mmCIF file of C-alpha atoms in Angstrom:
data_model
loop_
_atom_site.group_PDB
_atom_site.id
_atom_site.type_symbol
_atom_site.label_atom_id
_atom_site.label_comp_id
_atom_site.label_asym_id
_atom_site.label_seq_id
_atom_site.Cartn_x
_atom_site.Cartn_y
_atom_site.Cartn_z
ATOM 1 C CA MET A 1 -189.587 133.212 28.430
ATOM 2 C CA PRO A 2 -192.308 133.475 25.820
ATOM 3 C CA ALA A 3 -193.415 136.789 23.869
ATOM 4 C CA LEU A 4 -195.575 139.510 25.740
ATOM 5 C CA THR A 5 -199.083 138.227 25.056
ATOM 6 C CA SER A 6 -200.555 141.847 26.963
ATOM 7 C CA ASP A 7 -201.166 144.964 26.221
ATOM 8 C CA ILE A 8 -198.573 147.173 26.843
ATOM 9 C CA SER A 9 -198.519 150.642 28.155
ATOM 10 C CA ILE A 10 -196.772 154.027 27.366
ATOM 11 C CA GLU A 11 -196.661 157.038 29.391
ATOM 12 C CA ILE A 12 -195.145 159.615 28.889
ATOM 13 C CA PHE A 13 -193.930 162.849 31.211
ATOM 14 C CA GLU A 14 -192.332 166.116 31.168
ATOM 15 C CA ASP A 15 -192.110 166.677 34.311
ATOM 16 C CA VAL A 16 -191.115 163.951 36.404
ATOM 17 C CA LYS A 17 -192.906 164.596 39.511
ATOM 18 C CA GLN A 18 -196.105 163.438 38.311
ATOM 19 C CA LEU A 19 -194.115 159.760 37.522
ATOM 20 C CA PRO A 20 -196.269 157.550 39.190
ATOM 21 C CA ALA A 21 -196.132 156.103 42.467
ATOM 22 C CA ALA A 22 -195.061 152.299 41.356
ATOM 23 C CA ALA A 23 -192.599 153.554 39.501
ATOM 24 C CA TRP A 24 -190.933 155.335 42.102
ATOM 25 C CA LYS A 25 -191.374 152.192 44.360
ATOM 26 C CA VAL A 26 -189.711 150.256 41.244
ATOM 27 C CA LEU A 27 -186.861 152.124 40.856
ATOM 28 C CA GLU A 28 -186.501 151.991 45.076
ATOM 29 C CA ASP A 29 -186.828 148.357 44.865
ATOM 30 C CA HIS A 30 -183.904 148.201 42.200
ATOM 31 C CA PRO A 31 -181.846 150.651 43.537
ATOM 32 C CA ARG A 32 -178.518 148.844 41.900
ATOM 33 C CA PRO A 33 -179.243 148.598 38.359
ATOM 34 C CA ALA A 34 -181.749 151.807 38.623
ATOM 35 C CA ASN A 35 -179.133 153.490 39.662
ATOM 36 C CA ILE A 36 -178.509 154.519 35.727
ATOM 37 C CA ILE A 37 -181.806 156.805 36.013
ATOM 38 C CA SER A 38 -182.306 157.677 39.768
ATOM 39 C CA PRO A 39 -180.216 160.336 40.716
ATOM 40 C CA GLN A 40 -181.728 162.656 37.788
ATOM 41 C CA ALA A 41 -185.221 161.174 38.845
ATOM 42 C CA LEU A 42 -184.398 162.501 42.565
ATOM 43 C CA LYS A 43 -182.915 165.835 41.536
ATOM 44 C CA ALA A 44 -185.105 166.640 39.252
ATOM 45 C CA ARG A 45 -188.552 165.909 41.904
ATOM 46 C CA TRP A 46 -186.893 167.818 44.676
ATOM 47 C CA GLU A 47 -185.227 171.282 42.344
ATOM 48 C CA GLY A 48 -187.652 170.879 40.127
ATOM 49 C CA SER A 49 -188.713 169.723 36.019
ATOM 50 C CA GLY A 50 -190.638 170.105 33.528
ATOM 51 C CA PRO A 51 -189.880 172.869 30.656
ATOM 52 C CA ARG A 52 -186.337 174.976 30.955
ATOM 53 C CA LYS A 53 -185.426 178.106 30.366
ATOM 54 C CA ASP A 54 -183.183 177.268 27.610
ATOM 55 C CA LYS A 55 -186.660 175.816 26.207
ATOM 56 C CA THR A 56 -184.631 171.715 26.174
ATOM 57 C CA THR A 57 -187.312 169.631 28.146
ATOM 58 C CA ASP A 58 -186.920 166.294 30.529
ATOM 59 C CA LEU A 59 -188.567 163.210 29.032
ATOM 60 C CA TRP A 60 -189.387 159.980 30.804
ATOM 61 C CA ILE A 61 -191.437 156.801 29.372
ATOM 62 C CA VAL A 62 -192.693 154.510 31.670
ATOM 63 C CA CYS A 63 -193.758 150.853 29.787
ATOM 64 C CA SER A 64 -195.737 148.520 31.170
ATOM 65 C CA THR A 65 -197.389 145.004 31.041
ATOM 66 C CA ASP A 66 -200.625 144.613 33.332
ATOM 67 C CA SER A 67 -199.641 147.445 35.171
ATOM 68 C CA ILE A 68 -196.384 145.967 35.980
ATOM 69 C CA ILE A 69 -193.164 148.316 35.286
ATOM 70 C CA GLU A 70 -191.284 146.606 32.287
ATOM 71 C CA PHE A 71 -189.291 150.203 31.333
ATOM 72 C CA ILE A 72 -188.466 153.244 32.181
ATOM 73 C CA LEU A 73 -186.717 155.603 30.047
ATOM 74 C CA SER A 74 -185.363 158.617 30.843
ATOM 75 C CA ALA A 75 -183.665 161.510 28.004
ATOM 76 C CA THR A 76 -182.172 163.795 30.212
ATOM 77 C CA GLU A 77 -180.241 167.370 30.576
ATOM 78 C CA GLY A 78 -177.110 168.074 32.831
ATOM 79 C CA SER A 79 -174.232 170.337 33.140
ATOM 80 C CA MET A 80 -172.729 169.588 30.619
ATOM 81 C CA GLY A 81 -175.798 169.224 28.141
ATOM 82 C CA SER A 82 -177.684 166.396 26.722
ATOM 83 C CA TYR A 83 -177.179 162.419 28.756
ATOM 84 C CA PRO A 84 -177.608 159.591 26.622
ATOM 85 C CA ILE A 85 -180.740 157.771 26.136
ATOM 86 C CA PHE A 86 -180.570 155.498 29.595
ATOM 87 C CA ILE A 87 -183.286 152.533 29.543
ATOM 88 C CA PHE A 88 -183.953 150.833 33.394
ATOM 89 C CA THR A 89 -185.634 147.926 33.288
ATOM 90 C CA PRO A 90 -185.955 145.725 36.249
ATOM 91 C CA LEU A 91 -186.400 142.228 34.611
ATOM 92 C CA PRO A 92 -183.612 139.797 35.365
ATOM 93 C CA SER A 93 -180.985 138.824 32.542
ATOM 94 C CA HIS A 94 -182.634 135.576 31.692
ATOM 95 C CA CYS A 95 -185.765 137.643 30.979
ATOM 96 C CA LEU A 96 -184.328 139.472 28.261
ATOM 97 C CA SER A 97 -184.496 137.235 25.243
ATOM 98 C CA ASP A 98 -185.515 138.909 22.187
ATOM 99 C CA ASP A 99 -189.129 137.782 21.384
ATOM 100 C CA TYR A 100 -189.916 139.219 25.112
ATOM 101 C CA ILE A 101 -188.757 142.710 25.450
ATOM 102 C CA ARG A 102 -189.143 143.708 21.602
ATOM 103 C CA PRO A 103 -192.941 144.341 21.876
ATOM 104 C CA CYS A 104 -191.772 146.936 24.465
ATOM 105 C CA ILE A 105 -189.149 148.451 23.176
ATOM 106 C CA GLN A 106 -191.232 149.022 19.999
ATOM 107 C CA SER A 107 -193.581 150.656 21.696
ATOM 108 C CA MET A 108 -191.128 152.892 23.845
ATOM 109 C CA VAL A 109 -189.200 153.706 20.105
ATOM 110 C CA VAL A 110 -193.013 155.104 18.773
ATOM 111 C CA ALA A 111 -193.544 156.829 21.897
ATOM 112 C CA LEU A 112 -190.019 158.517 21.711
ATOM 113 C CA ALA A 113 -189.608 159.603 18.440
ATOM 114 C CA ALA A 114 -193.213 161.359 19.068
ATOM 115 C CA ALA A 115 -192.507 163.085 21.860
ATOM 116 C CA ALA A 116 -188.523 164.249 21.112
ATOM 117 C CA PRO A 117 -186.709 165.567 17.961
ATOM 118 C CA ILE A 118 -184.837 162.589 16.372
ATOM 119 C CA SER A 119 -181.732 164.670 16.615
ATOM 120 C CA ARG A 120 -181.840 164.196 20.355
ATOM 121 C CA VAL A 121 -180.861 160.603 20.027
ATOM 122 C CA TYR A 122 -177.386 159.947 19.583
ATOM 123 C CA SER A 123 -176.939 157.622 21.882
ATOM 124 C CA ILE A 124 -178.023 154.605 24.216
ATOM 125 C CA PHE A 125 -177.302 153.202 27.264
ATOM 126 C CA SER A 126 -178.549 149.833 28.695
ATOM 127 C CA LEU A 127 -178.188 146.159 29.171
ATOM 128 C CA GLU A 128 -176.683 144.918 25.564
ATOM 129 C CA PRO A 129 -179.706 143.112 24.862
ATOM 130 C CA VAL A 130 -181.610 145.787 25.280
ATOM 131 C CA ALA A 131 -179.765 148.813 23.531
ATOM 132 C CA MET A 132 -178.825 146.790 20.784
ATOM 133 C CA ILE A 133 -182.814 146.347 20.089
ATOM 134 C CA PHE A 134 -183.937 149.566 20.872
ATOM 135 C CA ALA A 135 -180.534 150.456 17.987
ATOM 136 C CA LYS A 136 -182.271 147.950 15.564
ATOM 137 C CA GLU A 137 -186.479 149.446 16.155
ATOM 138 C CA TRP A 138 -185.153 153.274 16.308
ATOM 139 C CA THR A 139 -183.558 152.945 12.767
ATOM 140 C CA LYS A 140 -186.273 151.396 11.344
ATOM 141 C CA ARG A 141 -188.623 153.760 12.726
ATOM 142 C CA THR A 142 -186.312 157.036 11.516
ATOM 143 C CA GLY A 143 -184.247 155.715 8.364
ATOM 144 C CA ILE A 144 -181.021 156.933 11.089
ATOM 145 C CA GLU A 145 -178.497 154.028 10.762
ATOM 146 C CA LEU A 146 -176.282 153.676 13.176
ATOM 147 C CA ALA A 147 -172.613 154.885 12.572
ATOM 148 C CA ASP A 148 -169.549 152.403 11.132
ATOM 149 C CA ASP A 149 -168.798 152.132 14.739
ATOM 150 C CA PRO A 150 -171.842 151.955 16.404
ATOM 151 C CA VAL A 151 -170.185 150.179 19.957
ATOM 152 C CA TYR A 152 -168.877 153.593 21.744
ATOM 153 C CA TYR A 153 -167.469 151.232 25.063
ATOM 154 C CA GLU A 154 -168.455 148.358 26.796
ATOM 155 C CA ALA A 155 -168.880 148.894 31.142
ATOM 156 C CA LYS A 156 -169.696 145.860 33.366
ATOM 157 C CA LEU A 157 -171.443 147.168 36.090
ATOM 158 C CA SER A 158 -170.255 145.321 39.620
ATOM 159 C CA TYR A 159 -171.108 146.717 43.227
ATOM 160 C CA CYS A 160 -169.874 146.411 46.951
ATOM 161 C CA THR A 161 -171.296 146.780 49.880
ATOM 162 C CA ILE A 162 -169.749 147.877 53.325
ATOM 163 C CA ASP A 163 -169.785 143.724 54.088
ATOM 164 C CA THR A 164 -167.837 142.957 50.858
ATOM 165 C CA LEU A 165 -165.587 145.433 50.549
ATOM 166 C CA ASP A 166 -161.812 144.589 50.735
ATOM 167 C CA LYS A 167 -160.364 146.459 53.590
ATOM 168 C CA ARG A 168 -156.982 144.966 53.541
ATOM 169 C CA SER A 169 -153.952 147.752 53.968
ATOM 170 C CA PHE A 170 -152.901 149.213 50.507
ATOM 171 C CA THR A 171 -149.345 150.566 50.319
ATOM 172 C CA MET A 172 -148.344 153.695 50.750
ATOM 173 C CA ASP A 173 -144.765 155.052 50.388
ATOM 174 C CA ALA A 174 -144.401 157.742 52.260
ATOM 175 C CA SER A 175 -141.738 159.269 50.210
ATOM 176 C CA ARG A 176 -143.539 159.666 47.216
ATOM 177 C CA GLY A 177 -146.028 162.289 49.273
ATOM 178 C CA TYR A 178 -149.243 160.428 48.972
ATOM 179 C CA GLN A 179 -152.381 161.637 49.726
ATOM 180 C CA LEU A 180 -156.130 160.284 48.934
ATOM 181 C CA ARG A 181 -158.478 163.423 49.726
ATOM 182 C CA PRO A 182 -161.558 164.893 48.240
ATOM 183 C CA ALA A 183 -160.207 167.517 45.655
ATOM 184 C CA VAL A 184 -160.370 171.086 45.673
ATOM 185 C CA HIS A 185 -160.688 174.391 44.294
ATOM 186 C CA GLU A 186 -157.221 174.281 43.694
ATOM 187 C CA ASP A 187 -156.816 170.814 42.097
ATOM 188 C CA ILE A 188 -159.357 172.256 38.945
ATOM 189 C CA GLU A 189 -156.594 172.713 36.447
ATOM 190 C CA SER A 190 -155.126 169.049 37.021
ATOM 191 C CA ILE A 191 -158.496 167.512 37.436
ATOM 192 C CA GLY A 192 -159.108 168.616 34.259
ATOM 193 C CA GLU A 193 -156.361 167.602 32.197
ATOM 194 C CA LEU A 194 -157.169 164.117 32.968
ATOM 195 C CA CYS A 195 -160.958 164.629 32.559
ATOM 196 C CA TYR A 196 -159.761 165.741 29.187
ATOM 197 C CA PHE A 197 -157.689 162.490 28.864
ATOM 198 C CA PHE A 198 -160.720 160.092 30.120
ATOM 199 C CA ALA A 199 -162.747 161.272 27.190
ATOM 200 C CA SER A 200 -160.174 161.405 24.387
ATOM 201 C CA ASP A 201 -158.985 158.163 25.521
ATOM 202 C CA SER A 202 -161.973 156.567 25.874
ATOM 203 C CA VAL A 203 -163.016 157.125 22.060
ATOM 204 C CA ARG A 204 -160.782 153.810 21.632
ATOM 205 C CA LEU A 205 -162.838 151.652 24.347
ATOM 206 C CA LEU A 206 -165.878 149.375 23.531
ATOM 207 C CA SER A 207 -169.375 149.888 25.363
ATOM 208 C CA TYR A 208 -173.170 149.302 25.605
ATOM 209 C CA SER A 209 -173.767 152.872 24.757
ATOM 210 C CA THR A 210 -174.656 152.429 20.955
ATOM 211 C CA ILE A 211 -173.816 155.957 19.036
ATOM 212 C CA PHE A 212 -176.217 157.089 16.179
ATOM 213 C CA ALA A 213 -175.100 158.643 13.163
ATOM 214 C CA LYS A 214 -177.185 162.172 12.868
ATOM 215 C CA GLU A 215 -177.669 165.313 11.682
ATOM 216 C CA LEU A 216 -175.414 167.334 13.504
ATOM 217 C CA THR A 217 -171.967 168.709 12.616
ATOM 218 C CA PHE A 218 -169.342 166.520 11.041
ATOM 219 C CA HIS A 219 -167.021 167.186 14.971
ATOM 220 C CA VAL A 220 -170.331 165.978 16.978
ATOM 221 C CA LEU A 221 -171.189 163.114 14.804
ATOM 222 C CA GLN A 222 -168.266 161.540 14.840
ATOM 223 C CA GLN A 223 -166.930 162.122 18.971
ATOM 224 C CA PRO A 224 -170.290 163.175 20.577
ATOM 225 C CA PHE A 225 -168.382 162.171 24.209
ATOM 226 C CA THR A 226 -165.366 164.486 23.610
ATOM 227 C CA LEU A 227 -164.524 167.150 25.140
ATOM 228 C CA THR A 228 -162.312 170.636 24.076
ATOM 229 C CA LYS A 229 -159.271 171.570 26.903
ATOM 230 C CA ALA A 230 -162.178 174.286 28.096
ATOM 231 C CA ARG A 231 -164.913 172.258 28.366
ATOM 232 C CA ALA A 232 -162.864 169.396 30.389
ATOM 233 C CA GLU A 233 -162.191 172.254 33.134
ATOM 234 C CA LEU A 234 -165.542 172.812 32.795
ATOM 235 C CA GLU A 235 -166.763 169.846 33.669
ATOM 236 C CA ALA A 236 -163.877 169.180 36.654
ATOM 237 C CA SER A 237 -164.994 172.804 38.011
ATOM 238 C CA ILE A 238 -168.691 171.186 38.257
ATOM 239 C CA LEU A 239 -167.106 168.180 39.870
ATOM 240 C CA VAL A 240 -165.627 169.659 42.615
ATOM 241 C CA GLU A 241 -167.967 171.919 43.445
ATOM 242 C CA LYS A 242 -170.687 168.836 43.831
ATOM 243 C CA LYS A 243 -168.408 166.996 46.047
ATOM 244 C CA GLN A 244 -167.802 164.354 43.123
ATOM 245 C CA VAL A 245 -164.718 163.704 43.095
ATOM 246 C CA TRP A 246 -161.389 162.710 44.510
ATOM 247 C CA VAL A 247 -157.556 162.891 43.879
ATOM 248 C CA HIS A 248 -154.590 160.786 44.338
ATOM 249 C CA GLU A 249 -151.905 163.197 45.072
ATOM 250 C CA ALA A 250 -148.067 162.363 44.812
ATOM 251 C CA LYS A 251 -144.590 163.687 44.626
ATOM 252 C CA GLY A 252 -143.734 164.387 41.784
ATOM 253 C CA SER A 253 -139.699 163.937 40.120
ATOM 254 C CA GLY A 254 -138.975 167.361 40.710
ATOM 255 C CA GLY A 255 -140.225 167.461 43.935
ATOM 256 C CA GLY A 256 -143.750 169.195 43.439
ATOM 257 C CA LYS A 257 -147.267 167.573 44.265
ATOM 258 C CA GLU A 258 -148.981 166.502 41.279
ATOM 259 C CA ILE A 259 -152.434 164.959 41.333
ATOM 260 C CA ALA A 260 -151.552 161.295 39.956
ATOM 261 C CA SER A 261 -155.459 159.743 39.896
ATOM 262 C CA ILE A 262 -159.052 160.855 39.977
ATOM 263 C CA VAL A 263 -162.159 159.011 41.268
ATOM 264 C CA ALA A 264 -165.549 160.834 40.281
ATOM 265 C CA PHE A 265 -168.611 159.451 41.262
ATOM 266 C CA THR A 266 -171.469 161.167 39.879
ATOM 267 C CA ARG A 267 -174.669 158.955 39.957
ATOM 268 C CA ASN A 268 -175.619 159.186 43.365
ATOM 269 C CA SER A 269 -178.809 158.449 45.546
ATOM 270 C CA ASP A 270 -179.573 157.501 49.135
ATOM 271 C CA ARG A 271 -178.402 154.637 48.553
ATOM 272 C CA VAL A 272 -176.062 153.601 45.882
ATOM 273 C CA ALA A 273 -173.040 155.870 44.915
ATOM 274 C CA THR A 274 -171.652 154.897 41.024
ATOM 275 C CA ILE A 275 -168.418 155.397 39.952
ATOM 276 C CA SER A 276 -168.200 156.926 36.874
ATOM 277 C CA LYS A 277 -164.674 158.417 36.218
ATOM 278 C CA VAL A 278 -161.489 156.318 37.157
ATOM 279 C CA CYS A 279 -158.125 157.981 34.920
ATOM 280 C CA THR A 280 -154.490 158.298 35.772
ATOM 281 C CA ASN A 281 -151.864 160.398 34.720
ATOM 282 C CA GLU A 282 -150.053 158.520 32.200
ATOM 283 C CA ARG A 283 -146.748 159.186 34.508
ATOM 284 C CA TRP A 284 -148.277 157.408 37.035
ATOM 285 C CA GLN A 285 -150.081 154.595 35.781
ATOM 286 C CA ARG A 286 -149.276 150.806 36.982
ATOM 287 C CA GLN A 287 -148.030 152.166 40.382
ATOM 288 C CA GLY A 288 -151.455 150.902 41.933
ATOM 289 C CA CYS A 289 -152.711 154.946 42.146
ATOM 290 C CA ALA A 290 -156.291 154.171 40.714
ATOM 291 C CA GLU A 291 -156.696 150.928 43.302
ATOM 292 C CA ARG A 292 -155.466 152.688 46.202
ATOM 293 C CA LEU A 293 -157.503 155.592 45.345
ATOM 294 C CA VAL A 294 -160.626 153.587 44.541
ATOM 295 C CA ARG A 295 -160.842 151.158 47.459
ATOM 296 C CA LYS A 296 -160.597 154.713 49.872
ATOM 297 C CA VAL A 297 -163.259 156.121 47.828
ATOM 298 C CA CYS A 298 -165.641 153.489 48.372
ATOM 299 C CA ASP A 299 -164.958 153.530 52.188
ATOM 300 C CA GLN A 300 -166.389 156.477 52.644
#
């Protein structure tokens, strides 16, 4: 695809309610890829946004050419702190050539560097070509280098619909006390342990999320996504309170019930729900627990 020759328009918003109608329409027209930012946008739209009591601010950057939206960037806050920078594009993958998308990304980098503290950009999540170009341009603009091992984990976003979901029956050994259900308050401690394990284990994976070196504490610099056990339990409490996690219960070796696996789905909009965390207790791995639970959650 040829390089962009049109004028590039950049709009910056601190209040998601000010997003133009065209931005909401492009999110609605591309529900699956847009789901990396749509849930936060919709939540802020209905609950209010703008400057917070703690003086942090959500930012939304819309990049257009000839009035056609090419990218929407979000820098938002969540219950557990600042989210990575997310960049959504409605462009199909074959249009993501360097020459075509780099001018837009350069413009977004300039806008973000002017609108937010440099330290706010600790990670970028987008399709691989977008994330990699953004990372290079951010370094050029700010002088902040990538971490020595910048690639955090790789994610392939797949999907299923009611029509494509595999509804074949799965093995349920009654003697193992299997129960697949929404999590309840009594599960928080066990879910917290798995959240802690998930975060610790994920450090060894690879991803489209590119980590930047930044002037924060050494611990945050090296492992920005790891959790203390206390924060892992806080995350579990939030997931249970928001009804965003299911559990696979099973009978342990001593006969008592324990949580074998969890599935969390934290990015949900009217038309799309994204499974964002799947974790199985090491004692129950390779016994089909995650598969059973994922299939059950998708069927709900």
